[in-house]
Amino acid sequence: MPEYILIDGSQGEGGGQILRTSLALAALLRQPVQLENIRANRRQPGLKTQHLAGVLALARITDAEVKGAYKHSTRLAFAPRAIRGGRYRFEISTAGAASMLFGAVLPALLFAPQASEVTITGGTHVAFSPPFHYLEKVFLPTLKRMGCAVDLELVRWGFYPKGGGEIRAHVKPCRDLQGIRLKQRGALKSLQLSACSTPHLPEHIVQREIAQVEKSLIAYSEILKSETLLCRAYSPGNFVFLQAEYEHAAAGFSGLGKRGKPAEDVAEEACRSFREFEETAATLDSHLADQIILYTALARGNSFFITEEATSHLMTNIDIIRKFITVGIDINSSTGLVTVQGTDLNAEAAT
C-alpha cells in the first residue's frame, strides 16, 4: 500500500471542498490519504452530518478502511480499495446538501467498471450549495461534452430545515474523459426562468418573482421565458432559477427564499448574478469552474475556459489536485483564462 498523503484541511478556503476533492482523488488513484484540521476555517469545524455521509458513501463504494469517521471529527484516515459500481442509497438525515454528496461520489462512479444507480436524500435546494437545477441544466451538460453520461432525476424537493428531498442518478462508466475547450461562449440564445414554491406558501410569491425578473431584465424580454412550478416538500420553500443558454456554453443563477426575505429580493439575487456574468467574457461561471477543474485534470487532452473569477475555492481545489497528481494548470489573472494539461486517467486505470 502506498504511503498516506497528508492534507491540511485549513489551507486556502479551508472548507468541505478540500475533503471532497481529496477523497475523490484518493478513490480514483487508490491512494491512502490523511486529512487534518478538517473544515478548520468554518464556524463549526470538523465533519458535519453531510460531510460524514459523503465519507461513508465513498468508503462503501471503494471498500475503504477509514478512521476518524464521526461527527465533528477534524482528522480522518481513508485508505480505499477498488471502486465498485452498482445500486446505492445514501441518506443525509438533515437538510444537508444532496448535491455536495453527489459531487463527492460522482468521480469514483464515473470510473467504476460497471454502471451505477445512486439515490441521495437530504436538501436539494439549500444555501451554500448548488441546487438540483444547476446540476441538471449546467454542470451535467458540461460533463456530457467531456464524454460523461449521467442522468439525474429530482424525486422530491428538499428545503431547510427538514430536508427530506431525494435525487436519483444513473451513471455510466466514462471510458474516454475528454478535455473541454471554451474560449468563447457565443451569443445568448435563450433565458429560462423557473419560479418554484411549495403549497405552504401564497401563490403571489412566484408571480412577484416573475414580475421582478421581467422588470430587471427587460433588455432581454425577447428571449426571456418564464414558468411556475409547484414543488412538494416537507418544509416550506421558494426558489428561482435563471438558465442562460449561449451558443457554446450554459450558465445558471439562482435565488433562494427564506422567512422575511421579500420575493423581489429572491428574484433579484438571480438577476444580479446573471448581469455580472454577462459583463464578463467568461465561458464558465465561477461555480462551474470550481466544479469542473477536477475533471479537466483527469481528462485526455488539454482544456481551456475563461472563468469570471478565480475564486479561493478554485485555487484551493487546484492546490489539492496537485497534491495527488502532476498536472499543468495555468490561470491568467488578467483574462481569467484557465488552461489545463489533462493527465488522461481512464476507467481501466482507476479499477
Short mmCIF file of C-alpha atoms in Angstrom, two decimals:
data_model
loop_
_atom_site.label_atom_id
_atom_site.label_comp_id
_atom_site.label_asym_id
_atom_site.label_seq_id
_atom_site.Cartn_x
_atom_site.Cartn_y
_atom_site.Cartn_z
CA MET A 1 0.00 0.00 0.00
CA PRO A 2 1.34 3.48 -0.87
CA GLU A 3 2.18 5.87 1.94
CA TYR A 4 -0.54 8.22 3.09
CA ILE A 5 -0.71 11.68 1.56
CA LEU A 6 -1.18 14.29 4.27
CA ILE A 7 -3.69 17.07 3.56
CA ASP A 8 -4.08 20.12 5.77
CA GLY A 9 -7.77 21.00 5.78
CA SER A 10 -7.08 24.53 6.99
CA GLN A 11 -5.32 25.63 3.81
CA GLY A 12 -6.90 28.01 1.34
CA GLU A 13 -10.66 28.31 1.75
CA GLY A 14 -10.49 25.66 4.46
CA GLY A 15 -13.91 24.12 3.85
CA GLY A 16 -15.59 20.92 2.76
CA GLN A 17 -14.31 21.09 -0.83
CA ILE A 18 -10.86 20.05 0.38
CA LEU A 19 -12.37 16.92 1.89
CA ARG A 20 -14.44 16.06 -1.20
CA THR A 21 -11.61 16.55 -3.71
CA SER A 22 -9.11 14.68 -1.55
CA LEU A 23 -11.36 11.66 -1.12
CA ALA A 24 -12.36 11.64 -4.80
CA LEU A 25 -8.73 11.55 -5.92
CA ALA A 26 -7.82 9.02 -3.23
CA ALA A 27 -10.59 6.75 -4.54
CA LEU A 28 -9.57 7.12 -8.19
CA LEU A 29 -5.88 6.53 -7.54
CA ARG A 30 -6.24 4.01 -4.68
CA GLN A 31 -4.13 6.43 -2.74
CA PRO A 32 -4.45 6.48 1.07
CA VAL A 33 -4.95 9.97 2.43
CA GLN A 34 -4.95 11.53 5.88
CA LEU A 35 -6.72 14.81 6.46
CA GLU A 36 -6.11 17.05 9.45
CA ASN A 37 -7.77 20.29 10.53
CA ILE A 38 -10.90 19.40 8.53
CA ARG A 39 -13.03 22.48 7.81
CA ALA A 40 -10.82 24.45 10.18
CA ASN A 41 -11.91 27.79 8.70
CA ARG A 42 -15.58 27.25 9.37
CA ARG A 43 -17.58 28.43 12.38
CA GLN A 44 -18.14 24.80 13.39
CA PRO A 45 -15.01 22.89 12.33
CA GLY A 46 -14.91 19.18 11.61
CA LEU A 47 -17.28 16.81 9.87
CA LYS A 48 -20.92 17.86 9.79
CA THR A 49 -23.66 15.36 9.02
CA GLN A 50 -23.48 15.87 5.25
CA HIS A 51 -19.67 15.56 5.18
CA LEU A 52 -19.76 12.40 7.24
CA ALA A 53 -22.38 10.97 4.88
CA GLY A 54 -20.01 11.65 1.99
CA VAL A 55 -17.10 9.94 3.71
CA LEU A 56 -19.18 6.85 4.49
CA ALA A 57 -20.61 6.78 0.97
CA LEU A 58 -17.17 6.78 -0.65
CA ALA A 59 -15.95 4.23 1.88
CA ARG A 60 -18.77 1.94 0.79
CA ILE A 61 -18.11 2.49 -2.92
CA THR A 62 -14.38 1.80 -2.54
CA ASP A 63 -14.43 -0.70 0.36
CA ALA A 64 -12.11 1.70 2.17
CA GLU A 65 -10.53 1.38 5.58
CA VAL A 66 -11.50 4.51 7.48
CA LYS A 67 -10.51 6.01 10.82
CA GLY A 68 -11.94 9.15 12.35
CA ALA A 69 -15.29 8.99 10.55
CA TYR A 70 -17.57 10.52 13.17
CA LYS A 71 -19.41 13.80 13.58
CA HIS A 72 -17.23 16.84 14.42
CA SER A 73 -14.05 14.85 13.72
CA THR A 74 -11.19 17.05 12.48
CA ARG A 75 -8.91 14.15 11.48
CA LEU A 76 -9.62 11.38 9.01
CA ALA A 77 -7.62 8.49 7.55
CA PHE A 78 -9.02 7.00 4.35
CA ALA A 79 -7.46 4.01 2.55
CA PRO A 80 -9.56 2.98 -0.49
CA ARG A 81 -9.52 -0.28 -2.36
CA ALA A 82 -11.19 -0.92 -5.74
CA ILE A 83 -14.13 1.16 -6.93
CA ARG A 84 -17.38 -0.75 -7.26
CA GLY A 85 -20.36 0.48 -9.23
CA GLY A 86 -23.88 -0.75 -8.51
CA ARG A 87 -27.03 0.41 -6.79
CA TYR A 88 -26.54 2.68 -3.79
CA ARG A 89 -28.69 4.72 -1.44
CA PHE A 90 -27.13 7.37 0.78
CA GLU A 91 -29.15 9.35 3.31
CA ILE A 92 -28.40 12.69 4.93
CA SER A 93 -30.59 12.88 7.99
CA THR A 94 -30.65 16.70 7.94
CA ALA A 95 -31.17 19.27 5.18
CA GLY A 96 -27.51 18.83 4.28
CA ALA A 97 -26.84 19.32 0.60
CA ALA A 98 -27.56 16.25 -1.52
CA SER A 99 -25.70 17.95 -4.36
CA MET A 100 -22.48 18.04 -2.33
CA LEU A 101 -22.68 14.32 -1.60
CA PHE A 102 -23.43 13.67 -5.26
CA GLY A 103 -20.36 15.69 -6.21
CA ALA A 104 -18.24 13.67 -3.80
CA VAL A 105 -19.16 10.24 -5.19
CA LEU A 106 -19.57 11.08 -8.89
CA PRO A 107 -15.88 10.96 -9.93
CA ALA A 108 -15.47 7.47 -8.49
CA LEU A 109 -18.70 6.18 -10.05
CA LEU A 110 -17.72 7.56 -13.47
CA PHE A 111 -14.57 5.42 -13.32
CA ALA A 112 -16.25 2.31 -11.93
CA PRO A 113 -16.18 -0.85 -14.09
CA GLN A 114 -19.99 -1.02 -14.23
CA ALA A 115 -22.95 1.36 -14.34
CA SER A 116 -24.43 2.73 -11.13
CA GLU A 117 -27.73 3.96 -9.76
CA VAL A 118 -27.36 6.19 -6.75
CA THR A 119 -30.15 7.71 -4.66
CA ILE A 120 -29.35 10.51 -2.22
CA THR A 121 -31.67 12.11 0.32
CA GLY A 122 -31.22 15.48 2.02
CA GLY A 123 -31.56 19.08 0.91
CA THR A 124 -31.98 19.57 -2.83
CA HIS A 125 -32.32 23.37 -2.73
CA VAL A 126 -30.42 24.72 0.26
CA ALA A 127 -27.98 27.55 0.94
CA PHE A 128 -24.25 27.36 0.15
CA SER A 129 -24.59 24.51 -2.34
CA PRO A 130 -25.52 24.04 -5.99
CA PRO A 131 -29.26 23.37 -6.33
CA PHE A 132 -30.56 20.39 -8.27
CA HIS A 133 -31.46 22.58 -11.22
CA TYR A 134 -27.88 23.80 -11.57
CA LEU A 135 -26.59 20.24 -11.65
CA GLU A 136 -29.20 19.20 -14.21
CA LYS A 137 -29.07 22.24 -16.50
CA VAL A 138 -25.45 23.42 -16.27
CA PHE A 139 -22.99 21.03 -14.61
CA LEU A 140 -24.05 17.71 -16.16
CA PRO A 141 -24.44 19.08 -19.72
CA THR A 142 -20.86 20.34 -19.43
CA LEU A 143 -19.70 16.90 -18.30
CA LYS A 144 -21.61 15.38 -21.22
CA ARG A 145 -19.50 17.46 -23.59
CA MET A 146 -16.47 15.83 -21.97
CA GLY A 147 -17.79 12.32 -22.65
CA CYS A 148 -19.73 11.52 -19.46
CA ALA A 149 -23.23 10.02 -19.44
CA VAL A 150 -25.15 10.88 -16.26
CA ASP A 151 -28.93 11.20 -15.90
CA LEU A 152 -30.23 13.00 -12.82
CA GLU A 153 -33.81 12.95 -11.53
CA LEU A 154 -35.47 15.08 -8.86
CA VAL A 155 -37.66 12.63 -6.95
CA ARG A 156 -38.67 15.04 -4.17
CA TRP A 157 -37.73 18.61 -3.28
CA GLY A 158 -35.90 19.23 -0.02
CA PHE A 159 -35.70 22.61 1.72
CA TYR A 160 -34.29 23.72 5.08
CA PRO A 161 -34.88 22.79 7.87
CA LYS A 162 -36.42 19.33 7.38
CA GLY A 163 -34.69 18.35 4.16
CA GLY A 164 -36.09 15.02 3.08
CA GLY A 165 -35.53 15.71 -0.60
CA GLU A 166 -34.36 12.99 -2.93
CA ILE A 167 -32.33 12.86 -6.13
CA ARG A 168 -31.51 9.80 -8.21
CA ALA A 169 -28.66 9.47 -10.68
CA HIS A 170 -27.84 6.87 -13.31
CA VAL A 171 -24.12 6.91 -14.05
CA LYS A 172 -22.44 5.06 -16.91
CA PRO A 173 -18.70 4.35 -16.81
CA CYS A 174 -16.73 7.04 -18.64
CA ARG A 175 -14.17 5.30 -20.85
CA ASP A 176 -12.85 8.40 -22.53
CA LEU A 177 -13.00 11.60 -20.50
CA GLN A 178 -12.04 14.38 -22.90
CA GLY A 179 -10.83 17.90 -22.30
CA ILE A 180 -13.16 20.83 -22.88
CA ARG A 181 -12.26 23.88 -24.96
CA LEU A 182 -14.29 27.01 -24.38
CA LYS A 183 -12.68 30.30 -25.30
CA GLN A 184 -15.93 31.93 -26.39
CA ARG A 185 -19.46 31.40 -25.12
CA GLY A 186 -21.08 32.88 -28.22
CA ALA A 187 -24.34 34.76 -28.44
CA LEU A 188 -27.03 34.44 -25.80
CA LYS A 189 -29.76 32.29 -27.32
CA SER A 190 -32.30 31.94 -24.50
CA LEU A 191 -33.15 32.76 -20.90
CA GLN A 192 -35.45 30.41 -18.99
CA LEU A 193 -36.82 31.44 -15.61
CA SER A 194 -38.30 28.84 -13.28
CA ALA A 195 -40.06 30.16 -10.17
CA CYS A 196 -40.92 27.44 -7.69
CA SER A 197 -42.86 27.41 -4.44
CA THR A 198 -44.38 24.83 -2.09
CA PRO A 199 -48.14 24.68 -1.41
CA HIS A 200 -47.43 26.03 2.10
CA LEU A 201 -46.77 29.50 0.65
CA PRO A 202 -49.05 32.09 -1.02
CA GLU A 203 -49.32 31.88 -4.80
CA HIS A 204 -48.45 35.55 -5.24
CA ILE A 205 -44.83 34.91 -4.25
CA VAL A 206 -43.81 33.32 -7.55
CA GLN A 207 -45.87 35.86 -9.51
CA ARG A 208 -43.97 38.71 -7.82
CA GLU A 209 -40.69 36.98 -8.57
CA ILE A 210 -41.53 36.60 -12.25
CA ALA A 211 -42.59 40.25 -12.42
CA GLN A 212 -39.33 41.34 -10.81
CA VAL A 213 -37.21 39.33 -13.24
CA GLU A 214 -39.15 40.64 -16.23
CA LYS A 215 -38.65 44.19 -14.95
CA SER A 216 -34.99 43.75 -14.05
CA LEU A 217 -34.11 42.02 -17.32
CA ILE A 218 -36.37 44.00 -19.63
CA ALA A 219 -33.49 44.31 -22.11
CA TYR A 220 -33.76 40.54 -22.64
CA SER A 221 -37.55 40.39 -22.97
CA GLU A 222 -37.45 38.88 -26.47
CA ILE A 223 -35.69 35.72 -25.28
CA LEU A 224 -36.86 35.50 -21.66
CA LYS A 225 -39.37 32.72 -20.95
CA SER A 226 -40.97 32.09 -17.56
CA GLU A 227 -42.65 29.16 -15.85
CA THR A 228 -44.04 28.46 -12.41
CA LEU A 229 -43.53 25.14 -10.68
CA LEU A 230 -45.34 23.69 -7.69
CA CYS A 231 -42.84 21.79 -5.60
CA ARG A 232 -43.85 19.42 -2.82
CA ALA A 233 -41.53 19.16 0.15
CA TYR A 234 -41.59 18.56 3.90
CA SER A 235 -40.63 22.18 4.64
CA PRO A 236 -41.98 25.38 3.06
CA GLY A 237 -39.64 26.61 0.36
CA ASN A 238 -39.24 29.01 -2.53
CA PHE A 239 -36.64 29.02 -5.29
CA VAL A 240 -35.94 30.76 -8.59
CA PHE A 241 -33.57 29.57 -11.29
CA LEU A 242 -32.43 31.52 -14.32
CA GLN A 243 -30.89 29.36 -17.04
CA ALA A 244 -28.82 31.13 -19.71
CA GLU A 245 -28.10 29.23 -22.92
CA TYR A 246 -25.32 30.54 -25.14
CA GLU A 247 -24.09 29.21 -28.48
CA HIS A 248 -21.22 27.32 -26.86
CA ALA A 249 -21.91 27.33 -23.12
CA ALA A 250 -24.55 27.35 -20.40
CA ALA A 251 -24.80 29.15 -17.08
CA GLY A 252 -27.26 29.16 -14.21
CA PHE A 253 -28.16 31.65 -11.49
CA SER A 254 -30.48 31.14 -8.55
CA GLY A 255 -32.19 32.79 -5.63
CA LEU A 256 -33.41 31.00 -2.52
CA GLY A 257 -36.27 32.24 -0.42
CA LYS A 258 -36.37 32.31 3.36
CA ARG A 259 -38.60 33.73 6.06
CA GLY A 260 -38.55 37.52 5.97
CA LYS A 261 -36.87 37.78 2.56
CA PRO A 262 -39.07 39.61 0.03
CA ALA A 263 -39.89 37.77 -3.17
CA GLU A 264 -38.39 40.63 -5.16
CA ASP A 265 -35.05 40.15 -3.40
CA VAL A 266 -35.05 36.43 -4.18
CA ALA A 267 -35.60 37.16 -7.86
CA GLU A 268 -33.09 39.99 -7.97
CA GLU A 269 -30.43 37.72 -6.49
CA ALA A 270 -30.54 35.59 -9.63
CA CYS A 271 -30.78 38.63 -11.94
CA ARG A 272 -27.77 40.32 -10.35
CA SER A 273 -25.60 37.21 -10.74
CA PHE A 274 -26.65 36.91 -14.40
CA ARG A 275 -25.88 40.56 -15.16
CA GLU A 276 -22.46 40.26 -13.54
CA PHE A 277 -21.71 37.20 -15.66
CA GLU A 278 -22.91 38.98 -18.80
CA GLU A 279 -20.47 41.83 -18.15
CA THR A 280 -17.52 39.43 -18.44
CA ALA A 281 -16.13 37.33 -21.28
CA ALA A 282 -16.38 34.21 -19.12
CA THR A 283 -17.33 30.91 -20.70
CA LEU A 284 -17.96 29.23 -17.34
CA ASP A 285 -19.39 30.86 -14.24
CA SER A 286 -17.19 30.73 -11.15
CA HIS A 287 -19.15 27.87 -9.56
CA LEU A 288 -18.86 25.67 -12.64
CA ALA A 289 -15.14 26.44 -12.96
CA ASP A 290 -14.63 25.16 -9.43
CA GLN A 291 -16.68 22.01 -10.09
CA ILE A 292 -15.18 21.13 -13.46
CA ILE A 293 -11.47 21.67 -12.73
CA LEU A 294 -11.00 18.15 -11.29
CA TYR A 295 -12.46 16.55 -14.43
CA THR A 296 -10.24 18.61 -16.73
CA ALA A 297 -7.20 17.47 -14.75
CA LEU A 298 -8.21 13.82 -15.26
CA ALA A 299 -9.21 14.18 -18.91
CA ARG A 300 -7.42 13.21 -22.09
CA GLY A 301 -6.09 16.28 -23.88
CA ASN A 302 -5.88 19.90 -22.89
CA SER A 303 -8.74 22.04 -21.61
CA PHE A 304 -9.20 25.77 -21.58
CA PHE A 305 -12.00 28.02 -20.42
CA ILE A 306 -12.50 31.53 -19.09
CA THR A 307 -13.84 31.97 -15.58
CA GLU A 308 -15.46 35.15 -14.35
CA GLU A 309 -13.37 34.95 -11.18
CA ALA A 310 -10.54 32.81 -9.87
CA THR A 311 -12.19 32.19 -6.50
CA SER A 312 -10.49 30.89 -3.38
CA HIS A 313 -12.47 27.67 -3.88
CA LEU A 314 -10.95 27.21 -7.34
CA MET A 315 -7.42 27.98 -6.22
CA THR A 316 -7.68 25.66 -3.21
CA ASN A 317 -9.10 22.91 -5.40
CA ILE A 318 -6.13 23.23 -7.74
CA ASP A 319 -3.71 23.03 -4.81
CA ILE A 320 -5.35 19.80 -3.60
CA ILE A 321 -5.32 18.25 -7.08
CA ARG A 322 -1.58 18.93 -7.31
CA LYS A 323 -1.03 17.03 -4.06
CA PHE A 324 -2.19 13.86 -5.83
CA ILE A 325 -1.21 14.21 -9.49
CA THR A 326 1.34 16.13 -11.52
CA VAL A 327 -0.75 18.35 -13.74
CA GLY A 328 -0.13 21.59 -15.55
CA ILE A 329 -2.72 24.22 -14.66
CA ASP A 330 -2.25 27.88 -15.57
CA ILE A 331 -4.52 30.80 -14.76
CA ASN A 332 -4.14 34.16 -16.48
CA SER A 333 -5.13 36.58 -13.74
CA SER A 334 -5.91 39.40 -16.17
CA THR A 335 -8.15 37.48 -18.57
CA GLY A 336 -9.41 34.63 -16.37
CA LEU A 337 -8.24 32.06 -18.94
CA VAL A 338 -7.65 28.69 -17.30
CA THR A 339 -5.51 26.15 -19.18
CA VAL A 340 -5.21 22.54 -18.02
CA GLN A 341 -2.97 19.81 -19.39
CA GLY A 342 -5.05 16.68 -18.79
CA THR A 343 -3.42 13.56 -17.32
CA ASP A 344 -5.63 11.03 -19.16
CA LEU A 345 -6.89 8.84 -16.34
CA ASN A 346 -9.07 6.17 -17.97
CA ALA A 347 -11.57 3.77 -16.44
CA GLU A 348 -9.23 0.78 -16.61
CA ALA A 349 -6.53 2.63 -14.67
CA ALA A 350 -8.99 3.51 -11.92
CA THR A 351 -10.08 -0.07 -11.39
#
